[in-house]
Amino acid sequence: MATLSPRISKAHDFDDAVAVLRAVGEPTRLRLLALTAEAELTVTDMVDILGQSQPRISRHLKLLLEAGLVERVKEGSWAFFRAAGEGAGVRAVAALVALVDHSDPILASDRDRLAEVRAKRSEEAQAFFRRHAADWDRLRALHVAEERVEKAVRDALAGRPVRSLLDLGTGTGRMLELFAPEIERGLGIDANPEMLTLARAALDRAGIRHCSVRTGDIYSLALPRDAYDAVIIHQVLHFLDDGARAIREAARVLRPGGRLVVVDFAPHEQEFLREAQAHRRLGFSRDVIEGWMEAAGLEPVRFQNLEPDSRRDGDLTVSIWVGRDPRIITDLPVQPDVSAVEVA
């Protein structure tokens, strides 16, 4: 225990440290902590993995929650549990999990059952993908290849470190996966639980532990002000009734000097998308999005059009806008943006 105490004392006072140690001073709770350090899980998942009753698992989770070692994320009628990702609990979880011998047969069995839960989640995600693949492929065929779009998004955020990333309307979580190697933490928000099933499966498959997804309202994010270095809204605004409001809310959670990247279609005339894909807006002009950014207190600093690879009638142009919070950065080095298509 000698190696544990100094690390906990930095984050907890004496009484809190005692509460933490009591919370994990029971085999099932330590197993639950080890599991939630690996993945976001429901109570049902944990019942399946540990082979214990739902009331028993819930009681143990309650103690871990009260000690600040586990977080609960509500998602419709479901709730996901994960090891603390913020606050004093982060240090405690890291120290406690490090004390455990992960080759222990009980923990090894838990990990095997966790792998089965993840496999089931992936199968459900693939089934959902197959049911909707025709619609998605039709939409993809209308505009430039995703590889070009992803490169442009990466270029848009080049030149300054991005430690924390928020992806609004995360869908399959692709933006989190794309930036995961470079960021310290990432969060994806989406209103569709089925899409979040896809996203969780993708993050699990890629072994990404520092990014997570959850349901949320793009107009009213349950997030603090000044929380993220970058926010991405990728192919989302055309589904919304009030794009300006979404941009205002995205601007609210940007740190000083943070950047908002909007990816969407340029104006087009493909009316079938209103019914076939539930589009409310048929693209956006440069001035519209830049006007919304300025009204939200952001400075438009970059705009780019990606023309379709072919010239077939009906192909769509993808536009990318970048707005920057004009407040002065105090803890990040300022570097010039690297692009020839920035706003003068």
Coordinates of C-alpha atoms in Angstrom, one line a residue:
M1 CA 0.0 0.0 0.0
A2 CA 3.0 2.3 0.4
T3 CA 3.1 3.1 -3.3
L4 CA -0.6 3.8 -3.4
S5 CA -0.9 6.4 -0.6
P6 CA 1.2 9.3 -2.1
R7 CA -0.7 9.1 -5.4
I8 CA -4.1 9.2 -3.8
S9 CA -3.1 12.0 -1.3
K10 CA -2.6 14.4 -4.2
A11 CA -6.2 14.1 -5.2
H12 CA -8.1 13.2 -2.0
D13 CA -8.1 14.5 1.6
F14 CA -7.7 11.8 4.4
D15 CA -11.5 11.1 4.7
D16 CA -12.0 10.8 1.0
A17 CA -9.0 8.5 0.7
V18 CA -10.5 6.2 3.4
A19 CA -13.9 6.2 1.5
V20 CA -12.1 5.3 -1.7
L21 CA -10.3 2.4 -0.1
R22 CA -13.5 1.1 1.6
A23 CA -15.3 1.3 -1.7
V24 CA -12.8 -1.1 -3.4
G25 CA -12.2 -3.2 -0.3
E26 CA -14.5 -6.0 -1.6
P27 CA -13.7 -8.5 -4.5
T28 CA -16.7 -7.7 -6.6
R29 CA -16.2 -4.0 -6.5
L30 CA -12.6 -4.3 -7.5
R31 CA -13.6 -6.5 -10.4
L32 CA -16.2 -3.9 -11.4
L33 CA -13.6 -1.2 -11.2
A34 CA -11.2 -3.2 -13.4
L35 CA -14.0 -3.8 -16.0
T36 CA -15.1 -0.2 -16.1
A37 CA -11.5 0.9 -16.6
E38 CA -11.7 -1.2 -19.8
A39 CA -15.1 -0.3 -21.3
E40 CA -18.4 1.5 -20.8
L41 CA -20.8 -1.2 -19.6
T42 CA -24.5 -1.5 -18.7
V43 CA -25.7 -3.2 -15.5
T44 CA -26.9 -6.0 -17.8
D45 CA -23.4 -6.3 -19.3
M46 CA -21.9 -6.6 -15.8
V47 CA -24.5 -9.2 -14.7
D48 CA -23.6 -11.3 -17.7
I49 CA -19.8 -10.9 -17.1
L50 CA -19.8 -11.5 -13.3
G51 CA -22.7 -13.9 -13.1
Q52 CA -24.2 -12.1 -10.2
S53 CA -27.7 -10.7 -9.7
Q54 CA -28.8 -7.2 -10.9
P55 CA -29.6 -5.9 -7.4
R56 CA -26.2 -7.0 -6.1
I57 CA -24.3 -5.4 -9.1
S58 CA -26.4 -2.2 -8.6
R59 CA -25.5 -2.0 -4.9
H60 CA -21.8 -2.3 -5.6
L61 CA -22.0 0.3 -8.4
K62 CA -23.7 2.7 -6.0
L63 CA -20.8 2.5 -3.6
L64 CA -18.3 3.1 -6.4
L65 CA -20.3 6.0 -7.7
E66 CA -20.4 7.6 -4.2
A67 CA -16.7 7.3 -3.9
G68 CA -16.2 9.0 -7.3
L69 CA -14.5 6.1 -8.8
V70 CA -17.1 5.3 -11.4
E71 CA -19.3 7.6 -13.6
R72 CA -22.9 6.9 -14.8
V73 CA -24.0 8.1 -18.2
K74 CA -27.7 8.0 -18.9
E75 CA -28.8 7.1 -22.4
G76 CA -32.5 6.9 -22.9
S77 CA -33.7 4.0 -20.8
W78 CA -30.2 2.7 -20.5
A79 CA -27.3 3.8 -18.3
F80 CA -23.6 3.1 -19.0
F81 CA -21.0 3.0 -16.3
R82 CA -17.3 3.7 -16.8
A83 CA -14.3 4.5 -14.6
A84 CA -13.9 8.1 -13.6
G85 CA -12.7 10.2 -16.4
E86 CA -12.4 13.5 -14.6
G87 CA -11.7 14.9 -11.1
A88 CA -9.8 13.2 -8.2
G89 CA -11.1 9.8 -9.1
V90 CA -8.9 9.5 -12.1
R91 CA -5.7 9.2 -10.1
A92 CA -7.3 6.8 -7.6
V93 CA -8.6 4.5 -10.4
A94 CA -5.2 4.4 -12.1
A95 CA -3.4 3.6 -8.8
L96 CA -5.9 0.9 -7.8
V97 CA -6.1 -0.8 -11.1
A98 CA -2.2 -0.8 -11.3
L99 CA -2.2 -2.8 -8.0
V100 CA -4.1 -5.7 -9.5
D101 CA -2.5 -8.8 -11.0
H102 CA -4.3 -8.9 -14.3
S103 CA -3.2 -12.5 -14.9
D104 CA -5.4 -13.6 -11.9
P105 CA -7.8 -16.3 -13.2
I106 CA -10.9 -14.4 -12.0
L107 CA -9.9 -11.2 -13.8
A108 CA -8.8 -13.1 -16.8
S109 CA -12.3 -14.8 -16.9
D110 CA -13.9 -11.4 -16.6
R111 CA -11.9 -10.1 -19.5
D112 CA -12.9 -13.2 -21.6
R113 CA -16.6 -12.5 -20.8
L114 CA -16.1 -8.8 -21.6
A115 CA -14.7 -9.9 -25.0
E116 CA -17.9 -11.8 -25.6
V117 CA -20.0 -8.7 -24.7
R118 CA -18.0 -6.6 -27.1
A119 CA -18.4 -9.2 -29.8
K120 CA -22.2 -9.2 -29.3
R121 CA -22.2 -5.4 -29.5
S122 CA -20.2 -5.5 -32.7
E123 CA -22.6 -8.0 -34.2
E124 CA -25.6 -5.8 -33.4
A125 CA -23.8 -2.8 -34.9
Q126 CA -23.1 -4.7 -38.1
A127 CA -26.7 -5.8 -38.4
F128 CA -27.8 -2.2 -38.0
F129 CA -25.3 -1.1 -40.6
R130 CA -26.5 -3.8 -43.1
R131 CA -30.1 -2.6 -42.6
H132 CA -29.1 1.0 -43.5
A133 CA -26.2 0.4 -45.9
A134 CA -28.3 1.1 -49.0
D135 CA -29.3 4.6 -47.8
W136 CA -25.8 5.4 -46.6
D137 CA -24.1 4.3 -49.8
R138 CA -26.6 6.3 -51.9
L139 CA -25.7 9.4 -49.9
R140 CA -21.9 8.7 -50.1
A141 CA -22.2 8.4 -53.9
L142 CA -23.4 11.9 -54.1
H143 CA -20.3 13.7 -53.0
V144 CA -16.5 13.4 -52.8
A145 CA -14.7 10.5 -51.3
E146 CA -14.6 10.4 -47.5
E147 CA -10.8 10.2 -47.6
R148 CA -10.6 13.7 -49.2
V149 CA -13.1 15.0 -46.6
E150 CA -11.1 13.5 -43.7
K151 CA -7.8 14.9 -45.0
A152 CA -9.4 18.4 -45.3
V153 CA -10.7 18.2 -41.7
R154 CA -7.3 17.2 -40.5
D155 CA -5.7 20.1 -42.4
A156 CA -8.3 22.4 -40.9
L157 CA -7.1 21.6 -37.4
A158 CA -3.4 21.5 -38.2
G159 CA -1.0 24.0 -36.8
R160 CA -2.1 23.9 -33.1
P161 CA -2.3 21.1 -30.6
V162 CA -5.7 19.6 -30.0
R163 CA -5.8 17.9 -26.6
S164 CA -9.6 17.7 -26.2
L165 CA -12.1 17.1 -29.0
L166 CA -15.9 17.2 -29.1
D167 CA -17.7 15.6 -32.0
L168 CA -21.3 16.7 -32.3
G169 CA -23.6 14.3 -34.2
T170 CA -20.8 11.8 -34.0
G171 CA -22.7 9.0 -35.9
T172 CA -20.3 6.1 -36.2
G173 CA -17.6 7.9 -34.2
R174 CA -15.3 8.2 -37.2
M175 CA -14.0 11.7 -36.3
L176 CA -13.0 10.4 -32.9
E177 CA -11.3 7.4 -34.5
L178 CA -9.5 9.7 -36.9
F179 CA -8.1 12.0 -34.3
A180 CA -7.6 9.5 -31.5
P181 CA -3.8 9.1 -31.9
E182 CA -3.3 12.9 -31.4
I183 CA -5.7 13.8 -28.6
E184 CA -5.8 13.2 -24.9
R185 CA -9.6 12.9 -24.6
G186 CA -12.5 12.9 -27.0
L187 CA -16.3 12.8 -26.6
G188 CA -18.9 12.1 -29.3
I189 CA -22.5 13.3 -28.8
D190 CA -25.4 11.9 -30.8
A191 CA -29.2 11.7 -30.4
N192 CA -29.5 8.3 -31.9
P193 CA -28.8 5.3 -29.6
E194 CA -28.4 3.0 -32.6
M195 CA -25.7 5.1 -34.1
L196 CA -24.0 5.2 -30.8
T197 CA -24.0 1.4 -30.8
L198 CA -22.0 1.6 -34.1
A199 CA -19.7 4.2 -32.6
R200 CA -19.0 2.2 -29.4
A201 CA -18.3 -0.9 -31.5
A202 CA -15.9 1.0 -33.7
L203 CA -14.0 2.5 -30.8
D204 CA -13.8 -0.9 -29.1
R205 CA -12.5 -2.5 -32.3
A206 CA -9.8 0.2 -32.6
G207 CA -8.8 -0.2 -28.9
I208 CA -9.5 3.4 -28.2
R209 CA -10.0 4.0 -24.5
H210 CA -9.6 7.7 -24.1
C211 CA -12.7 8.5 -26.3
S212 CA -16.3 7.9 -25.4
V213 CA -19.8 8.6 -26.8
R214 CA -23.1 9.4 -25.2
T215 CA -26.5 10.7 -26.1
G216 CA -27.1 14.4 -25.9
D217 CA -29.0 17.4 -27.2
I218 CA -26.9 19.4 -29.7
Y219 CA -28.8 22.5 -28.7
S220 CA -28.2 22.1 -25.0
L221 CA -25.1 20.2 -24.2
A222 CA -24.6 19.0 -20.6
L223 CA -21.0 20.2 -20.7
P224 CA -19.2 23.1 -19.1
R225 CA -18.1 26.3 -20.8
D226 CA -14.5 26.4 -22.2
A227 CA -14.1 22.7 -22.1
Y228 CA -12.7 21.7 -25.6
D229 CA -9.8 22.7 -27.9
A230 CA -11.8 21.7 -30.9
V231 CA -15.4 21.0 -31.9
I232 CA -16.5 19.2 -35.1
I233 CA -19.9 19.3 -36.6
H234 CA -19.6 16.9 -39.5
Q235 CA -22.6 16.5 -41.9
V236 CA -25.1 17.4 -39.2
L237 CA -26.5 20.9 -39.7
H238 CA -28.6 20.0 -42.7
F239 CA -30.7 17.7 -40.5
L240 CA -31.4 20.5 -38.0
D241 CA -34.2 23.1 -37.7
D242 CA -31.9 25.7 -36.1
G243 CA -28.3 25.4 -37.2
A244 CA -27.4 28.8 -35.8
R245 CA -28.4 27.6 -32.3
A246 CA -26.3 24.5 -32.6
I247 CA -23.2 26.7 -33.6
R248 CA -23.9 29.0 -30.6
E249 CA -23.9 26.0 -28.3
A250 CA -20.7 24.6 -29.9
A251 CA -19.0 28.0 -29.4
R252 CA -19.9 28.0 -25.8
V253 CA -17.9 24.9 -25.0
L254 CA -14.8 26.1 -26.9
R255 CA -11.7 27.1 -24.9
P256 CA -10.0 30.4 -25.7
G257 CA -8.4 30.0 -29.1
G258 CA -10.4 26.9 -29.7
R259 CA -11.7 26.0 -33.2
L260 CA -15.0 24.9 -34.6
V261 CA -15.0 22.9 -37.8
V262 CA -18.2 22.6 -39.7
V263 CA -18.5 20.1 -42.6
D264 CA -21.6 20.2 -44.7
F265 CA -22.9 20.4 -48.3
A266 CA -22.8 23.5 -50.4
P267 CA -26.2 24.7 -51.7
H268 CA -27.7 22.1 -54.0
E269 CA -31.1 21.1 -55.5
Q270 CA -31.4 17.5 -54.6
E271 CA -35.0 17.7 -53.2
F272 CA -35.3 13.9 -52.8
L273 CA -32.9 14.2 -49.9
R274 CA -35.7 15.9 -47.8
E275 CA -37.7 12.7 -47.8
A276 CA -35.2 10.0 -48.5
Q277 CA -32.6 11.3 -45.9
A278 CA -34.6 13.7 -43.7
H279 CA -32.6 16.7 -44.8
R280 CA -34.2 20.0 -43.7
R281 CA -31.7 22.2 -45.5
L282 CA -30.3 21.6 -49.0
G283 CA -26.8 22.8 -48.2
F284 CA -25.4 26.1 -47.0
S285 CA -23.6 29.0 -48.6
R286 CA -20.3 30.3 -47.2
D287 CA -21.9 33.5 -45.9
V288 CA -24.7 31.7 -44.0
I289 CA -22.3 29.6 -41.9
E290 CA -19.8 32.4 -41.4
G291 CA -22.6 34.7 -40.3
W292 CA -23.8 32.1 -37.7
M293 CA -20.2 31.8 -36.5
E294 CA -19.8 35.5 -36.1
A295 CA -23.1 35.8 -34.3
A296 CA -21.8 33.1 -31.9
G297 CA -18.7 35.2 -31.2
L298 CA -16.3 33.2 -33.4
E299 CA -13.9 34.5 -36.1
P300 CA -14.2 32.7 -39.4
V301 CA -10.6 31.9 -40.4
R302 CA -10.9 29.3 -43.1
F303 CA -13.2 28.1 -45.9
Q304 CA -12.8 25.4 -48.5
N305 CA -14.9 23.7 -51.1
L306 CA -14.3 20.1 -52.1
E307 CA -15.7 19.6 -55.6
P308 CA -17.1 16.1 -56.4
D309 CA -14.6 13.7 -58.0
S310 CA -16.9 13.2 -61.0
R311 CA -19.0 15.7 -62.9
R312 CA -22.2 13.7 -62.9
D313 CA -25.4 15.7 -62.6
G314 CA -26.5 15.8 -59.0
D315 CA -23.2 15.3 -57.4
L316 CA -22.7 17.4 -54.3
T317 CA -19.9 19.8 -53.2
V318 CA -18.7 19.5 -49.6
S319 CA -17.8 22.7 -47.8
I320 CA -15.6 23.1 -44.8
W321 CA -15.7 26.2 -42.5
V322 CA -13.4 26.9 -39.5
G323 CA -14.3 29.5 -36.8
R324 CA -11.9 30.4 -34.0
D325 CA -12.6 31.7 -30.5
P326 CA -10.8 35.1 -30.5
R327 CA -10.0 35.0 -26.8
I328 CA -6.2 34.9 -26.1
I329 CA -4.7 31.5 -25.4
T330 CA -2.6 31.4 -22.2
D331 CA -1.4 27.8 -22.1
L332 CA -0.9 26.7 -25.7
P333 CA 1.9 27.7 -28.1
V334 CA 0.6 29.8 -31.0
Q335 CA 1.5 28.5 -34.4
P336 CA 0.4 29.7 -37.8
D337 CA -2.3 27.7 -39.6
V338 CA -0.9 25.9 -42.6
S339 CA -3.2 26.4 -45.5
A340 CA -3.5 28.4 -48.7
V341 CA -7.3 28.6 -48.4
E342 CA -7.7 30.7 -45.2
V343 CA -9.9 33.7 -45.0
A344 CA -8.1 36.9 -45.6

